[in-house]
Amino acid sequence: MENVLVSCLTRLLSKDKQLYEHCLRVGNMAKRIAPYLDFDDQQTRKFVIGCCIHDVGKMLLPDDILNKSAPLNEEEWKVMRLHPLLGTQLILREGMLEQDIVDIVRFHHERWDGQGYPFGISGDKIPPMARMCSIMDAFDSMISDRPYRQGMSIQEAKEELWRHIGTQFDLLYVERFLHLPEDLSSALGQ
Ligand SMILES: [Fe+2]
């Protein structure tokens, strides 16, 4: 399955360097957090690969939406919300057979309260790796600068995660993330 990883990362890099770097940062966080989660070696490998390519579907979105230097309007959001499904189709076409990896791509925008997309599934129905990926994805997005806003500080982003426990995020995994040793958790934002 590493061949799918390489082909996705290569295509992400050629499409959009910022998106590529975001995916790599989330994959890097996954690698560093994995020892603190209850995943075995095989699960850890799949978790890291899945997080590295979680946003691969964005590669198929129109450039004017992907690179827009202002907040998206409602119509544009409708298109943006397609990316988990587009990514799932893409990696299945590429020959990805590992369900855990497919599930990270497919479910990383679901929310604990069922208000996420594309399926609106909630709680324990969301695969654990996708639940953890959504936290790291949000964390990296919050601390990253956008053309229309400056990124938050690491402390502000952590408080934001904490505020969204039980609505957007799973308590268990936010706690794991926030209780990482200080040197590790601050390094995750760099
Ligand atoms: Fe995403």
Short mmCIF file of N, CA and C and ligand atoms in Angstrom, two decimals:
data_model
loop_
_atom_site.label_atom_id
_atom_site.label_comp_id
_atom_site.label_asym_id
_atom_site.label_seq_id
_atom_site.Cartn_x
_atom_site.Cartn_y
_atom_site.Cartn_z
N MET A 1 0.83 -1.22 0.00
CA MET A 1 0.00 0.00 0.00
C MET A 1 0.86 1.26 0.00
N GLU A 2 2.17 1.06 0.25
CA GLU A 2 3.07 2.22 0.24
C GLU A 2 3.11 2.87 -1.15
N ASN A 3 2.88 2.06 -2.21
CA ASN A 3 2.88 2.65 -3.56
C ASN A 3 1.74 3.67 -3.72
N VAL A 4 0.60 3.40 -3.08
CA VAL A 4 -0.51 4.35 -3.14
C VAL A 4 -0.13 5.63 -2.38
N LEU A 5 0.55 5.44 -1.25
CA LEU A 5 1.01 6.60 -0.47
C LEU A 5 1.92 7.49 -1.32
N VAL A 6 2.89 6.87 -1.97
CA VAL A 6 3.85 7.64 -2.76
C VAL A 6 3.14 8.34 -3.92
N SER A 7 2.25 7.64 -4.59
CA SER A 7 1.59 8.27 -5.74
C SER A 7 0.68 9.42 -5.29
N CYS A 8 -0.01 9.24 -4.14
CA CYS A 8 -0.87 10.33 -3.64
C CYS A 8 -0.03 11.53 -3.24
N LEU A 9 1.07 11.30 -2.53
CA LEU A 9 1.89 12.43 -2.07
C LEU A 9 2.51 13.17 -3.26
N THR A 10 2.94 12.40 -4.25
CA THR A 10 3.53 13.02 -5.45
C THR A 10 2.50 13.91 -6.14
N ARG A 11 1.28 13.40 -6.25
CA ARG A 11 0.24 14.18 -6.92
C ARG A 11 -0.19 15.39 -6.08
N LEU A 12 -0.22 15.21 -4.76
CA LEU A 12 -0.56 16.35 -3.89
C LEU A 12 0.47 17.46 -4.04
N LEU A 13 1.74 17.07 -4.06
CA LEU A 13 2.81 18.07 -4.17
C LEU A 13 2.71 18.84 -5.48
N SER A 14 2.39 18.13 -6.56
CA SER A 14 2.33 18.83 -7.85
C SER A 14 1.07 19.70 -7.94
N LYS A 15 0.05 19.36 -7.17
CA LYS A 15 -1.19 20.17 -7.21
C LYS A 15 -1.08 21.42 -6.33
N ASP A 16 -0.60 21.24 -5.08
CA ASP A 16 -0.67 22.34 -4.13
C ASP A 16 0.30 22.08 -2.98
N LYS A 17 1.37 22.88 -2.94
CA LYS A 17 2.42 22.63 -1.96
C LYS A 17 1.92 22.77 -0.51
N GLN A 18 1.03 23.75 -0.29
CA GLN A 18 0.52 23.95 1.08
C GLN A 18 -0.30 22.76 1.55
N LEU A 19 -1.12 22.25 0.63
CA LEU A 19 -1.94 21.09 0.96
C LEU A 19 -1.05 19.88 1.24
N TYR A 20 -0.04 19.70 0.42
CA TYR A 20 0.94 18.61 0.60
C TYR A 20 1.60 18.72 1.98
N GLU A 21 2.01 19.94 2.33
CA GLU A 21 2.70 20.13 3.61
C GLU A 21 1.75 19.89 4.79
N HIS A 22 0.50 20.32 4.64
CA HIS A 22 -0.50 20.06 5.70
C HIS A 22 -0.66 18.55 5.91
N CYS A 23 -0.79 17.82 4.81
CA CYS A 23 -0.96 16.36 4.91
C CYS A 23 0.26 15.73 5.59
N LEU A 24 1.44 16.19 5.21
CA LEU A 24 2.65 15.63 5.83
C LEU A 24 2.73 15.95 7.32
N ARG A 25 2.33 17.18 7.68
CA ARG A 25 2.37 17.54 9.12
C ARG A 25 1.41 16.66 9.91
N VAL A 26 0.21 16.42 9.36
CA VAL A 26 -0.75 15.56 10.08
C VAL A 26 -0.21 14.13 10.15
N GLY A 27 0.42 13.68 9.08
CA GLY A 27 1.04 12.34 9.10
C GLY A 27 2.17 12.26 10.12
N ASN A 28 2.93 13.33 10.22
CA ASN A 28 4.03 13.38 11.19
C ASN A 28 3.49 13.37 12.62
N MET A 29 2.42 14.12 12.84
CA MET A 29 1.79 14.10 14.18
C MET A 29 1.32 12.68 14.50
N ALA A 30 0.73 12.03 13.50
CA ALA A 30 0.21 10.67 13.71
C ALA A 30 1.34 9.75 14.17
N LYS A 31 2.49 9.90 13.52
CA LYS A 31 3.63 9.05 13.87
C LYS A 31 4.10 9.30 15.30
N ARG A 32 4.05 10.56 15.72
CA ARG A 32 4.55 10.88 17.05
C ARG A 32 3.54 10.57 18.14
N ILE A 33 2.26 10.62 17.79
CA ILE A 33 1.22 10.34 18.78
C ILE A 33 0.98 8.84 18.93
N ALA A 34 1.26 8.10 17.86
CA ALA A 34 0.92 6.67 17.83
C ALA A 34 1.36 5.91 19.08
N PRO A 35 2.57 6.14 19.63
CA PRO A 35 2.95 5.38 20.82
C PRO A 35 2.03 5.62 22.02
N TYR A 36 1.26 6.69 22.01
CA TYR A 36 0.38 7.01 23.14
C TYR A 36 -1.05 6.51 22.91
N LEU A 37 -1.27 5.88 21.76
CA LEU A 37 -2.60 5.34 21.44
C LEU A 37 -2.53 3.81 21.56
N ASP A 38 -3.68 3.20 21.57
CA ASP A 38 -3.68 1.74 21.76
C ASP A 38 -3.65 1.03 20.41
N PHE A 39 -2.77 1.45 19.51
CA PHE A 39 -2.66 0.81 18.20
C PHE A 39 -1.44 -0.11 18.19
N ASP A 40 -1.58 -1.29 17.57
CA ASP A 40 -0.41 -2.16 17.40
C ASP A 40 0.41 -1.67 16.19
N ASP A 41 1.49 -2.37 15.87
CA ASP A 41 2.39 -1.89 14.82
C ASP A 41 1.69 -1.75 13.47
N GLN A 42 0.89 -2.74 13.13
CA GLN A 42 0.18 -2.69 11.84
C GLN A 42 -0.82 -1.53 11.81
N GLN A 43 -1.53 -1.37 12.93
CA GLN A 43 -2.50 -0.27 13.00
C GLN A 43 -1.79 1.08 12.93
N THR A 44 -0.64 1.16 13.58
CA THR A 44 0.13 2.41 13.55
C THR A 44 0.55 2.75 12.13
N ARG A 45 1.02 1.74 11.40
CA ARG A 45 1.44 1.96 10.01
C ARG A 45 0.26 2.50 9.19
N LYS A 46 -0.89 1.87 9.35
CA LYS A 46 -2.06 2.30 8.58
C LYS A 46 -2.52 3.70 9.01
N PHE A 47 -2.44 3.95 10.31
CA PHE A 47 -2.83 5.26 10.85
C PHE A 47 -1.96 6.37 10.24
N VAL A 48 -0.67 6.14 10.19
CA VAL A 48 0.25 7.16 9.67
C VAL A 48 0.01 7.37 8.17
N ILE A 49 -0.13 6.28 7.42
CA ILE A 49 -0.37 6.41 5.98
C ILE A 49 -1.69 7.15 5.73
N GLY A 50 -2.73 6.73 6.44
CA GLY A 50 -4.05 7.35 6.26
C GLY A 50 -4.01 8.85 6.55
N CYS A 51 -3.31 9.22 7.62
CA CYS A 51 -3.23 10.65 7.97
C CYS A 51 -2.43 11.42 6.92
N CYS A 52 -1.41 10.80 6.36
CA CYS A 52 -0.61 11.45 5.31
C CYS A 52 -1.44 11.76 4.07
N ILE A 53 -2.45 10.98 3.81
CA ILE A 53 -3.22 11.19 2.57
C ILE A 53 -4.69 11.56 2.86
N HIS A 54 -4.99 11.98 4.12
CA HIS A 54 -6.40 12.19 4.48
C HIS A 54 -7.11 13.18 3.55
N ASP A 55 -6.40 14.20 3.08
CA ASP A 55 -7.02 15.24 2.25
C ASP A 55 -6.77 15.05 0.76
N VAL A 56 -6.40 13.84 0.36
CA VAL A 56 -6.00 13.64 -1.04
C VAL A 56 -7.12 14.02 -2.02
N GLY A 57 -8.37 13.91 -1.56
CA GLY A 57 -9.50 14.26 -2.43
C GLY A 57 -9.53 15.73 -2.82
N LYS A 58 -8.89 16.58 -2.02
CA LYS A 58 -8.87 18.01 -2.35
C LYS A 58 -8.14 18.28 -3.66
N MET A 59 -7.26 17.35 -4.01
CA MET A 59 -6.52 17.46 -5.25
C MET A 59 -7.45 17.52 -6.47
N LEU A 60 -8.64 16.98 -6.31
CA LEU A 60 -9.59 16.92 -7.42
C LEU A 60 -10.56 18.11 -7.43
N LEU A 61 -10.39 19.01 -6.47
CA LEU A 61 -11.27 20.18 -6.42
C LEU A 61 -10.75 21.27 -7.37
N PRO A 62 -11.65 22.14 -7.85
CA PRO A 62 -11.20 23.23 -8.74
C PRO A 62 -10.20 24.14 -8.01
N ASP A 63 -9.20 24.62 -8.75
CA ASP A 63 -8.17 25.49 -8.16
C ASP A 63 -8.77 26.74 -7.53
N ASP A 64 -9.82 27.29 -8.15
CA ASP A 64 -10.34 28.55 -7.61
C ASP A 64 -10.99 28.35 -6.23
N ILE A 65 -11.43 27.15 -5.91
CA ILE A 65 -11.94 26.87 -4.57
C ILE A 65 -10.78 26.56 -3.62
N LEU A 66 -9.88 25.73 -4.10
CA LEU A 66 -8.76 25.31 -3.26
C LEU A 66 -7.87 26.49 -2.87
N ASN A 67 -7.69 27.42 -3.80
CA ASN A 67 -6.74 28.51 -3.56
C ASN A 67 -7.43 29.83 -3.23
N LYS A 68 -8.70 29.80 -2.94
CA LYS A 68 -9.43 31.06 -2.72
C LYS A 68 -8.83 31.80 -1.52
N SER A 69 -8.62 33.09 -1.70
CA SER A 69 -7.96 33.85 -0.63
C SER A 69 -8.98 34.55 0.27
N ALA A 70 -10.19 34.01 0.33
CA ALA A 70 -11.23 34.53 1.22
C ALA A 70 -12.04 33.32 1.69
N PRO A 71 -12.84 33.50 2.76
CA PRO A 71 -13.67 32.37 3.20
C PRO A 71 -14.59 31.89 2.07
N LEU A 72 -14.87 30.59 2.04
CA LEU A 72 -15.72 30.03 0.98
C LEU A 72 -17.17 30.42 1.20
N ASN A 73 -17.91 30.62 0.11
CA ASN A 73 -19.35 30.83 0.24
C ASN A 73 -20.06 29.47 0.30
N GLU A 74 -21.37 29.48 0.45
CA GLU A 74 -22.10 28.22 0.69
C GLU A 74 -21.98 27.24 -0.48
N GLU A 75 -22.05 27.78 -1.70
CA GLU A 75 -21.93 26.92 -2.88
C GLU A 75 -20.54 26.26 -2.94
N GLU A 76 -19.54 27.06 -2.63
CA GLU A 76 -18.17 26.54 -2.66
C GLU A 76 -17.97 25.50 -1.55
N TRP A 77 -18.62 25.73 -0.40
CA TRP A 77 -18.51 24.74 0.68
C TRP A 77 -19.10 23.39 0.26
N LYS A 78 -20.21 23.47 -0.51
CA LYS A 78 -20.82 22.21 -0.98
C LYS A 78 -19.81 21.40 -1.77
N VAL A 79 -19.04 22.09 -2.60
CA VAL A 79 -18.02 21.40 -3.40
C VAL A 79 -16.89 20.90 -2.48
N MET A 80 -16.46 21.78 -1.57
CA MET A 80 -15.38 21.40 -0.65
C MET A 80 -15.73 20.13 0.14
N ARG A 81 -17.01 20.02 0.54
CA ARG A 81 -17.43 18.88 1.37
C ARG A 81 -17.42 17.55 0.61
N LEU A 82 -17.18 17.64 -0.69
CA LEU A 82 -17.09 16.38 -1.47
C LEU A 82 -15.74 15.70 -1.30
N HIS A 83 -14.74 16.41 -0.72
CA HIS A 83 -13.39 15.86 -0.82
C HIS A 83 -13.16 14.53 -0.09
N PRO A 84 -13.86 14.23 1.02
CA PRO A 84 -13.63 12.89 1.60
C PRO A 84 -14.07 11.76 0.64
N LEU A 85 -15.18 11.98 -0.07
CA LEU A 85 -15.65 10.95 -0.99
C LEU A 85 -14.78 10.88 -2.25
N LEU A 86 -14.37 12.04 -2.74
CA LEU A 86 -13.48 12.05 -3.92
C LEU A 86 -12.17 11.35 -3.58
N GLY A 87 -11.66 11.60 -2.38
CA GLY A 87 -10.41 10.96 -1.95
C GLY A 87 -10.57 9.46 -1.82
N THR A 88 -11.70 9.04 -1.28
CA THR A 88 -11.97 7.61 -1.12
C THR A 88 -11.99 6.93 -2.49
N GLN A 89 -12.72 7.53 -3.42
CA GLN A 89 -12.79 6.94 -4.78
C GLN A 89 -11.40 6.88 -5.41
N LEU A 90 -10.64 7.94 -5.20
CA LEU A 90 -9.31 8.00 -5.82
C LEU A 90 -8.41 6.87 -5.29
N ILE A 91 -8.37 6.70 -3.97
CA ILE A 91 -7.43 5.67 -3.45
C ILE A 91 -7.94 4.26 -3.74
N LEU A 92 -9.25 4.10 -3.82
CA LEU A 92 -9.77 2.77 -4.21
C LEU A 92 -9.36 2.46 -5.65
N ARG A 93 -9.46 3.47 -6.51
CA ARG A 93 -9.04 3.29 -7.91
C ARG A 93 -7.55 2.98 -8.01
N GLU A 94 -6.78 3.58 -7.10
CA GLU A 94 -5.33 3.35 -7.10
C GLU A 94 -4.97 1.96 -6.57
N GLY A 95 -5.97 1.28 -6.01
CA GLY A 95 -5.73 -0.09 -5.53
C GLY A 95 -5.56 -0.20 -4.03
N MET A 96 -5.96 0.84 -3.29
CA MET A 96 -5.87 0.75 -1.82
C MET A 96 -6.86 -0.29 -1.30
N LEU A 97 -6.34 -1.24 -0.55
CA LEU A 97 -7.18 -2.33 -0.06
C LEU A 97 -7.38 -2.28 1.45
N GLU A 98 -6.64 -1.43 2.13
CA GLU A 98 -6.67 -1.48 3.60
C GLU A 98 -7.78 -0.58 4.13
N GLN A 99 -8.75 -1.24 4.77
CA GLN A 99 -9.96 -0.56 5.20
C GLN A 99 -9.67 0.59 6.16
N ASP A 100 -8.73 0.40 7.08
CA ASP A 100 -8.45 1.45 8.06
C ASP A 100 -8.00 2.73 7.36
N ILE A 101 -7.20 2.59 6.31
CA ILE A 101 -6.70 3.76 5.58
C ILE A 101 -7.85 4.42 4.81
N VAL A 102 -8.63 3.60 4.14
CA VAL A 102 -9.80 4.14 3.41
C VAL A 102 -10.72 4.89 4.38
N ASP A 103 -10.91 4.32 5.56
CA ASP A 103 -11.82 4.94 6.54
C ASP A 103 -11.32 6.29 7.03
N ILE A 104 -10.01 6.45 7.15
CA ILE A 104 -9.48 7.76 7.57
C ILE A 104 -9.83 8.82 6.52
N VAL A 105 -9.61 8.47 5.26
CA VAL A 105 -9.90 9.42 4.17
C VAL A 105 -11.41 9.70 4.12
N ARG A 106 -12.20 8.65 4.27
CA ARG A 106 -13.65 8.76 4.11
C ARG A 106 -14.32 9.51 5.27
N PHE A 107 -13.82 9.29 6.49
CA PHE A 107 -14.56 9.77 7.68
C PHE A 107 -13.87 10.88 8.47
N HIS A 108 -12.80 11.50 7.93
CA HIS A 108 -12.07 12.44 8.78
C HIS A 108 -12.77 13.77 9.02
N HIS A 109 -13.93 13.99 8.37
CA HIS A 109 -14.71 15.20 8.68
C HIS A 109 -16.03 14.88 9.37
N GLU A 110 -16.18 13.65 9.84
CA GLU A 110 -17.36 13.36 10.66
C GLU A 110 -17.13 13.95 12.05
N ARG A 111 -18.22 14.28 12.73
CA ARG A 111 -18.12 14.87 14.06
C ARG A 111 -18.76 13.96 15.09
N TRP A 112 -18.29 14.07 16.31
CA TRP A 112 -18.80 13.24 17.41
C TRP A 112 -20.33 13.37 17.54
N ASP A 113 -20.86 14.59 17.30
CA ASP A 113 -22.30 14.81 17.47
C ASP A 113 -23.11 14.50 16.20
N GLY A 114 -22.46 14.00 15.17
CA GLY A 114 -23.19 13.62 13.96
C GLY A 114 -23.42 14.77 12.99
N GLN A 115 -22.85 15.95 13.29
CA GLN A 115 -23.08 17.12 12.43
C GLN A 115 -21.99 17.29 11.36
N GLY A 116 -21.14 16.29 11.21
CA GLY A 116 -20.06 16.39 10.23
C GLY A 116 -20.50 15.93 8.85
N TYR A 117 -19.53 15.73 7.98
CA TYR A 117 -19.84 15.29 6.61
C TYR A 117 -18.81 14.25 6.18
N PRO A 118 -19.08 13.45 5.17
CA PRO A 118 -20.25 13.46 4.28
C PRO A 118 -21.43 12.62 4.78
N PHE A 119 -21.27 11.80 5.81
CA PHE A 119 -22.35 10.88 6.18
C PHE A 119 -23.15 11.31 7.39
N GLY A 120 -22.57 12.14 8.26
CA GLY A 120 -23.28 12.52 9.47
C GLY A 120 -23.35 11.40 10.49
N ILE A 121 -22.40 10.47 10.45
CA ILE A 121 -22.38 9.43 11.49
C ILE A 121 -21.78 10.04 12.77
N SER A 122 -22.06 9.40 13.91
CA SER A 122 -21.66 10.02 15.18
C SER A 122 -20.98 9.02 16.11
N GLY A 123 -20.34 9.59 17.14
CA GLY A 123 -19.78 8.81 18.25
C GLY A 123 -18.92 7.65 17.81
N ASP A 124 -19.16 6.51 18.48
CA ASP A 124 -18.34 5.31 18.25
C ASP A 124 -18.49 4.75 16.84
N LYS A 125 -19.49 5.21 16.10
CA LYS A 125 -19.65 4.71 14.72
C LYS A 125 -18.54 5.25 13.83
N ILE A 126 -17.93 6.34 14.25
CA ILE A 126 -16.80 6.89 13.47
C ILE A 126 -15.55 6.07 13.83
N PRO A 127 -14.86 5.50 12.85
CA PRO A 127 -13.69 4.69 13.18
C PRO A 127 -12.67 5.49 14.00
N PRO A 128 -12.07 4.86 15.03
CA PRO A 128 -11.17 5.57 15.94
C PRO A 128 -10.04 6.34 15.23
N MET A 129 -9.45 5.75 14.20
CA MET A 129 -8.34 6.44 13.53
C MET A 129 -8.83 7.73 12.85
N ALA A 130 -10.04 7.71 12.31
CA ALA A 130 -10.59 8.91 11.69
C ALA A 130 -10.90 9.96 12.75
N ARG A 131 -11.35 9.50 13.93
CA ARG A 131 -11.62 10.45 15.03
C ARG A 131 -10.34 11.17 15.45
N MET A 132 -9.26 10.42 15.54
CA MET A 132 -7.99 11.03 15.94
C MET A 132 -7.46 11.94 14.83
N CYS A 133 -7.61 11.49 13.58
CA CYS A 133 -7.14 12.30 12.45
C CYS A 133 -7.86 13.64 12.43
N SER A 134 -9.15 13.65 12.73
CA SER A 134 -9.91 14.91 12.65
C SER A 134 -9.38 15.93 13.66
N ILE A 135 -8.90 15.44 14.80
CA ILE A 135 -8.36 16.34 15.83
C ILE A 135 -7.05 16.96 15.33
N MET A 136 -6.18 16.14 14.79
CA MET A 136 -4.88 16.65 14.33
C MET A 136 -5.06 17.55 13.10
N ASP A 137 -6.00 17.18 12.24
CA ASP A 137 -6.33 17.98 11.06
C ASP A 137 -6.79 19.37 11.49
N ALA A 138 -7.72 19.41 12.45
CA ALA A 138 -8.25 20.70 12.94
C ALA A 138 -7.14 21.50 13.61
N PHE A 139 -6.33 20.82 14.41
CA PHE A 139 -5.25 21.50 15.14
C PHE A 139 -4.29 22.16 14.15
N ASP A 140 -3.87 21.40 13.15
CA ASP A 140 -2.92 21.97 12.18
C ASP A 140 -3.57 23.11 11.39
N SER A 141 -4.84 22.95 11.04
CA SER A 141 -5.53 24.02 10.29
C SER A 141 -5.63 25.29 11.14
N MET A 142 -5.91 25.11 12.44
CA MET A 142 -6.08 26.30 13.31
C MET A 142 -4.78 27.08 13.48
N ILE A 143 -3.66 26.37 13.56
CA ILE A 143 -2.40 27.10 13.81
C ILE A 143 -1.75 27.58 12.50
N SER A 144 -2.34 27.20 11.36
CA SER A 144 -1.76 27.61 10.08
C SER A 144 -2.35 28.95 9.63
N ASP A 145 -1.50 29.79 9.06
CA ASP A 145 -1.98 31.06 8.51
C ASP A 145 -2.79 30.80 7.24
N ARG A 146 -3.81 31.60 7.04
CA ARG A 146 -4.57 31.60 5.78
C ARG A 146 -4.44 33.00 5.19
N PRO A 147 -4.70 33.14 3.88
CA PRO A 147 -4.59 34.49 3.30
C PRO A 147 -5.49 35.50 4.02
N TYR A 148 -6.61 35.02 4.59
CA TYR A 148 -7.58 35.93 5.20
C TYR A 148 -7.55 35.92 6.73
N ARG A 149 -6.66 35.13 7.33
CA ARG A 149 -6.52 35.18 8.79
C ARG A 149 -5.18 34.60 9.23
N GLN A 150 -4.75 35.09 10.40
CA GLN A 150 -3.51 34.56 10.95
C GLN A 150 -3.81 33.30 11.77
N GLY A 151 -2.89 32.37 11.76
CA GLY A 151 -3.09 31.15 12.55
C GLY A 151 -3.11 31.44 14.04
N MET A 152 -3.81 30.59 14.80
CA MET A 152 -3.85 30.74 16.26
C MET A 152 -2.52 30.29 16.87
N SER A 153 -2.32 30.66 18.12
CA SER A 153 -1.17 30.12 18.85
C SER A 153 -1.49 28.66 19.20
N ILE A 154 -0.46 27.91 19.56
CA ILE A 154 -0.67 26.51 19.94
C ILE A 154 -1.61 26.42 21.14
N GLN A 155 -1.42 27.33 22.10
CA GLN A 155 -2.27 27.31 23.30
C GLN A 155 -3.73 27.58 22.94
N GLU A 156 -3.96 28.56 22.07
CA GLU A 156 -5.34 28.87 21.66
C GLU A 156 -5.97 27.68 20.94
N ALA A 157 -5.18 27.03 20.09
CA ALA A 157 -5.71 25.88 19.34
C ALA A 157 -6.05 24.73 20.28
N LYS A 158 -5.22 24.52 21.29
CA LYS A 158 -5.52 23.47 22.27
C LYS A 158 -6.82 23.77 23.03
N GLU A 159 -7.00 25.06 23.39
CA GLU A 159 -8.23 25.44 24.10
C GLU A 159 -9.45 25.24 23.20
N GLU A 160 -9.26 25.50 21.92
CA GLU A 160 -10.35 25.33 20.96
C GLU A 160 -10.74 23.84 20.85
N LEU A 161 -9.74 22.97 20.82
CA LEU A 161 -10.03 21.52 20.82
C LEU A 161 -10.83 21.16 22.06
N TRP A 162 -10.38 21.67 23.19
CA TRP A 162 -11.03 21.36 24.47
C TRP A 162 -12.49 21.79 24.45
N ARG A 163 -12.75 23.01 23.89
CA ARG A 163 -14.11 23.54 23.83
C ARG A 163 -15.04 22.69 22.96
N HIS A 164 -14.47 21.96 22.02
CA HIS A 164 -15.31 21.22 21.08
C HIS A 164 -15.39 19.73 21.38
N ILE A 165 -14.98 19.36 22.59
CA ILE A 165 -15.18 17.97 23.03
C ILE A 165 -16.68 17.69 23.13
N GLY A 166 -17.09 16.55 22.64
CA GLY A 166 -18.49 16.15 22.77
C GLY A 166 -19.36 16.70 21.66
N THR A 167 -18.90 17.73 20.98
CA THR A 167 -19.63 18.21 19.81
C THR A 167 -18.86 17.76 18.57
N GLN A 168 -17.68 18.37 18.38
CA GLN A 168 -16.90 17.98 17.20
C GLN A 168 -16.03 16.75 17.48
N PHE A 169 -15.46 16.70 18.68
CA PHE A 169 -14.40 15.70 18.93
C PHE A 169 -14.75 14.73 20.05
N ASP A 170 -14.06 13.60 19.99
CA ASP A 170 -14.15 12.54 21.00
C ASP A 170 -13.31 12.94 22.22
N LEU A 171 -13.93 12.92 23.40
CA LEU A 171 -13.23 13.27 24.64
C LEU A 171 -11.94 12.48 24.81
N LEU A 172 -12.02 11.17 24.60
CA LEU A 172 -10.86 10.30 24.85
C LEU A 172 -9.64 10.76 24.05
N TYR A 173 -9.85 11.02 22.76
CA TYR A 173 -8.70 11.34 21.92
C TYR A 173 -8.21 12.78 22.10
N VAL A 174 -9.12 13.69 22.41
CA VAL A 174 -8.66 15.06 22.72
C VAL A 174 -7.80 15.01 23.98
N GLU A 175 -8.24 14.23 24.97
CA GLU A 175 -7.44 14.10 26.20
C GLU A 175 -6.07 13.52 25.91
N ARG A 176 -6.04 12.48 25.09
CA ARG A 176 -4.74 11.89 24.73
C ARG A 176 -3.85 12.93 24.06
N PHE A 177 -4.44 13.70 23.16
CA PHE A 177 -3.68 14.70 22.42
C PHE A 177 -3.17 15.80 23.36
N LEU A 178 -4.06 16.25 24.24
CA LEU A 178 -3.69 17.39 25.10
C LEU A 178 -2.78 16.97 26.26
N HIS A 179 -2.78 15.69 26.58
CA HIS A 179 -1.95 15.22 27.69
C HIS A 179 -0.61 14.66 27.24
N LEU A 180 -0.27 14.91 25.98
CA LEU A 180 1.06 14.49 25.53
C LEU A 180 2.11 15.25 26.34
N PRO A 181 3.30 14.68 26.51
CA PRO A 181 4.35 15.43 27.18
C PRO A 181 4.53 16.79 26.50
N GLU A 182 4.77 17.81 27.29
CA GLU A 182 4.78 19.19 26.80
C GLU A 182 5.73 19.40 25.61
N ASP A 183 6.91 18.80 25.69
CA ASP A 183 7.87 19.03 24.61
C ASP A 183 7.36 18.43 23.30
N LEU A 184 6.63 17.33 23.41
CA LEU A 184 6.09 16.71 22.20
C LEU A 184 4.92 17.52 21.66
N SER A 185 4.00 17.92 22.55
CA SER A 185 2.80 18.59 22.05
C SER A 185 3.15 19.96 21.48
N SER A 186 4.15 20.65 22.03
CA SER A 186 4.50 21.94 21.43
C SER A 186 5.24 21.72 20.11
N ALA A 187 5.99 20.63 20.02
CA ALA A 187 6.72 20.34 18.78
C ALA A 187 5.76 20.01 17.64
N LEU A 188 4.58 19.51 17.99
CA LEU A 188 3.62 19.12 16.95
C LEU A 188 3.17 20.32 16.14
N GLY A 189 3.25 21.48 16.76
CA GLY A 189 2.79 22.66 16.03
C GLY A 189 3.86 23.28 15.16
N GLN A 190 5.01 22.66 15.08
CA GLN A 190 6.09 23.30 14.32
C GLN A 190 6.35 22.58 13.01
FE FE B 1 -10.14 17.24 4.94
#
